[in-house]
Amino acid sequence: MADVPGRPDWGVLRDMLSDLRKATSEIPATQRKMLEVTGTAWSPDRMIKAVVGPRGHLLELDIDPRILRTPNSKALSASIVQTVRAAIEDAGRKSTEVMNDSLPADLRKMAGTDMRSFIGSHDADVRIRAEDDNG
């Protein structure tokens, strides 16, 4: 049957509805997977290890005691922040994979949201974007 201007393509709509039903039926499993996501990162010198949860909250911070041999609080704090941010990016990548695996491509396109930019963002980056958007 030829497309009639102004009339919906019922086949496409049925396919989209089927994809939506599948995606919504998998929401509990997707939520469980998202809650299990962790991100891990090491500082470049491997003296600091950070582990964050799915929302980027710090779960573990391991600091090798050898770092205290030459104390430098500014360098230590900068390295901690850098390592935690890398762990947040790791968790963001993993969360994006979970979301991409659970949502059909058509629905991801329709949402128009770059999940990675939201999930994998550090709060400081979100603040900067908000400031940029506000002028």
PDB file of N, CA and C in Angstrom, residues 33-41 50-61 84-95 119-121:
ATOM      1  N   LYS A  33      21.061  -3.005  36.914  1.00  0.00           N
ATOM      2  CA  LYS A  33      22.382  -2.892  36.270  1.00  0.00           C
ATOM      3  C   LYS A  33      22.998  -1.523  36.529  1.00  0.00           C
ATOM      4  N   MET A  34      22.166  -0.485  36.459  1.00  0.00           N
ATOM      5  CA  MET A  34      22.677   0.872  36.683  1.00  0.00           C
ATOM      6  C   MET A  34      23.177   1.033  38.121  1.00  0.00           C
ATOM      7  N   LEU A  35      22.477   0.429  39.072  1.00  0.00           N
ATOM      8  CA  LEU A  35      22.889   0.546  40.471  1.00  0.00           C
ATOM      9  C   LEU A  35      24.171  -0.222  40.762  1.00  0.00           C
ATOM     10  N   GLU A  36      24.499  -1.178  39.916  1.00  0.00           N
ATOM     11  CA  GLU A  36      25.718  -1.970  40.098  1.00  0.00           C
ATOM     12  C   GLU A  36      26.950  -1.326  39.456  1.00  0.00           C
ATOM     13  N   VAL A  37      26.749  -0.287  38.681  1.00  0.00           N
ATOM     14  CA  VAL A  37      27.865   0.359  37.984  1.00  0.00           C
ATOM     15  C   VAL A  37      28.809   1.010  38.991  1.00  0.00           C
ATOM     16  N   THR A  38      30.091   0.777  38.773  1.00  0.00           N
ATOM     17  CA  THR A  38      31.120   1.507  39.506  1.00  0.00           C
ATOM     18  C   THR A  38      32.160   1.977  38.494  1.00  0.00           C
ATOM     19  N   GLY A  39      32.836   3.020  38.846  1.00  0.00           N
ATOM     20  CA  GLY A  39      33.931   3.516  38.019  1.00  0.00           C
ATOM     21  C   GLY A  39      35.201   3.505  38.843  1.00  0.00           C
ATOM     22  N   THR A  40      36.284   3.108  38.219  1.00  0.00           N
ATOM     23  CA  THR A  40      37.564   3.027  38.917  1.00  0.00           C
ATOM     24  C   THR A  40      38.636   3.742  38.104  1.00  0.00           C
ATOM     25  N   ALA A  41      39.501   4.437  38.802  1.00  0.00           N
ATOM     26  CA  ALA A  41      40.620   5.106  38.121  1.00  0.00           C
ATOM     27  C   ALA A  41      41.824   5.152  39.057  1.00  0.00           C
ATOM     28  N   ALA A  50      40.706   5.633  42.983  1.00  0.00           N
ATOM     29  CA  ALA A  50      39.370   6.099  43.360  1.00  0.00           C
ATOM     30  C   ALA A  50      38.325   5.174  42.745  1.00  0.00           C
ATOM     31  N   VAL A  51      37.305   4.872  43.531  1.00  0.00           N
ATOM     32  CA  VAL A  51      36.169   4.082  43.058  1.00  0.00           C
ATOM     33  C   VAL A  51      34.921   4.884  43.372  1.00  0.00           C
ATOM     34  N   VAL A  52      34.077   5.079  42.346  1.00  0.00           N
ATOM     35  CA  VAL A  52      32.826   5.813  42.524  1.00  0.00           C
ATOM     36  C   VAL A  52      31.654   4.911  42.177  1.00  0.00           C
ATOM     37  N   GLY A  53      30.495   5.286  42.695  1.00  0.00           N
ATOM     38  CA  GLY A  53      29.272   4.556  42.404  1.00  0.00           C
ATOM     39  C   GLY A  53      28.603   5.073  41.145  1.00  0.00           C
ATOM     40  N   PRO A  54      27.394   4.604  40.883  1.00  0.00           N
ATOM     41  CA  PRO A  54      26.721   4.943  39.626  1.00  0.00           C
ATOM     42  C   PRO A  54      26.403   6.426  39.461  1.00  0.00           C
ATOM     43  N   ARG A  55      26.287   7.150  40.563  1.00  0.00           N
ATOM     44  CA  ARG A  55      26.006   8.587  40.468  1.00  0.00           C
ATOM     45  C   ARG A  55      27.255   9.432  40.675  1.00  0.00           C
ATOM     46  N   GLY A  56      28.404   8.768  40.711  1.00  0.00           N
ATOM     47  CA  GLY A  56      29.655   9.502  40.835  1.00  0.00           C
ATOM     48  C   GLY A  56      30.074   9.785  42.262  1.00  0.00           C
ATOM     49  N   HIS A  57      29.356   9.228  43.228  1.00  0.00           N
ATOM     50  CA  HIS A  57      29.741   9.444  44.618  1.00  0.00           C
ATOM     51  C   HIS A  57      30.929   8.558  44.961  1.00  0.00           C
ATOM     52  N   LEU A  58      31.854   9.127  45.680  1.00  0.00           N
ATOM     53  CA  LEU A  58      33.078   8.421  46.041  1.00  0.00           C
ATOM     54  C   LEU A  58      32.768   7.277  47.005  1.00  0.00           C
ATOM     55  N   LEU A  59      33.168   6.057  46.622  1.00  0.00           N
ATOM     56  CA  LEU A  59      32.970   4.876  47.464  1.00  0.00           C
ATOM     57  C   LEU A  59      34.258   4.469  48.166  1.00  0.00           C
ATOM     58  N   GLU A  60      35.373   4.574  47.446  1.00  0.00           N
ATOM     59  CA  GLU A  60      36.669   4.182  47.997  1.00  0.00           C
ATOM     60  C   GLU A  60      37.726   5.171  47.519  1.00  0.00           C
ATOM     61  N   LEU A  61      38.670   5.418  48.388  1.00  0.00           N
ATOM     62  CA  LEU A  61      39.825   6.229  48.033  1.00  0.00           C
ATOM     63  C   LEU A  61      41.034   5.597  48.700  1.00  0.00           C
ATOM     64  N   VAL A  84      39.472  11.063  40.848  1.00  0.00           N
ATOM     65  CA  VAL A  84      38.029  10.881  41.059  1.00  0.00           C
ATOM     66  C   VAL A  84      37.267  11.233  39.784  1.00  0.00           C
ATOM     67  N   ARG A  85      37.661  12.295  39.122  1.00  0.00           N
ATOM     68  CA  ARG A  85      36.988  12.670  37.862  1.00  0.00           C
ATOM     69  C   ARG A  85      37.142  11.574  36.812  1.00  0.00           C
ATOM     70  N   ALA A  86      38.316  10.965  36.744  1.00  0.00           N
ATOM     71  CA  ALA A  86      38.532   9.868  35.797  1.00  0.00           C
ATOM     72  C   ALA A  86      37.648   8.675  36.158  1.00  0.00           C
ATOM     73  N   ALA A  87      37.470   8.421  37.450  1.00  0.00           N
ATOM     74  CA  ALA A  87      36.587   7.329  37.881  1.00  0.00           C
ATOM     75  C   ALA A  87      35.135   7.642  37.517  1.00  0.00           C
ATOM     76  N   ILE A  88      34.745   8.896  37.645  1.00  0.00           N
ATOM     77  CA  ILE A  88      33.384   9.311  37.264  1.00  0.00           C
ATOM     78  C   ILE A  88      33.179   9.118  35.767  1.00  0.00           C
ATOM     79  N   GLU A  89      34.182   9.455  34.978  1.00  0.00           N
ATOM     80  CA  GLU A  89      34.089   9.240  33.525  1.00  0.00           C
ATOM     81  C   GLU A  89      33.957   7.758  33.209  1.00  0.00           C
ATOM     82  N   ASP A  90      34.683   6.914  33.943  1.00  0.00           N
ATOM     83  CA  ASP A  90      34.593   5.469  33.752  1.00  0.00           C
ATOM     84  C   ASP A  90      33.181   4.985  34.080  1.00  0.00           C
ATOM     85  N   ALA A  91      32.623   5.434  35.195  1.00  0.00           N
ATOM     86  CA  ALA A  91      31.256   5.057  35.560  1.00  0.00           C
ATOM     87  C   ALA A  91      30.266   5.570  34.512  1.00  0.00           C
ATOM     88  N   GLY A  92      30.515   6.756  33.992  1.00  0.00           N
ATOM     89  CA  GLY A  92      29.647   7.312  32.950  1.00  0.00           C
ATOM     90  C   GLY A  92      29.643   6.478  31.690  1.00  0.00           C
ATOM     91  N   ARG A  93      30.829   6.021  31.284  1.00  0.00           N
ATOM     92  CA  ARG A  93      30.913   5.149  30.104  1.00  0.00           C
ATOM     93  C   ARG A  93      30.134   3.864  30.328  1.00  0.00           C
ATOM     94  N   LYS A  94      30.305   3.294  31.500  1.00  0.00           N
ATOM     95  CA  LYS A  94      29.607   2.039  31.807  1.00  0.00           C
ATOM     96  C   LYS A  94      28.099   2.254  31.883  1.00  0.00           C
ATOM     97  N   SER A  95      27.661   3.345  32.486  1.00  0.00           N
ATOM     98  CA  SER A  95      26.227   3.648  32.568  1.00  0.00           C
ATOM     99  C   SER A  95      25.637   3.870  31.182  1.00  0.00           C
ATOM    100  N   ILE A 119      25.284  11.556  32.176  1.00  0.00           N
ATOM    101  CA  ILE A 119      25.709  10.554  33.151  1.00  0.00           C
ATOM    102  C   ILE A 119      27.178  10.708  33.491  1.00  0.00           C
ATOM    103  N   GLY A 120      27.994  10.954  32.473  1.00  0.00           N
ATOM    104  CA  GLY A 120      29.433  10.984  32.695  1.00  0.00           C
ATOM    105  C   GLY A 120      29.980  12.327  33.085  1.00  0.00           C
ATOM    106  N   SER A 121      29.130  13.268  33.386  1.00  0.00           N
ATOM    107  CA  SER A 121      29.597  14.607  33.722  1.00  0.00           C
ATOM    108  C   SER A 121      29.940  14.724  35.193  1.00  0.00           C
TER     109      SER A 121
END
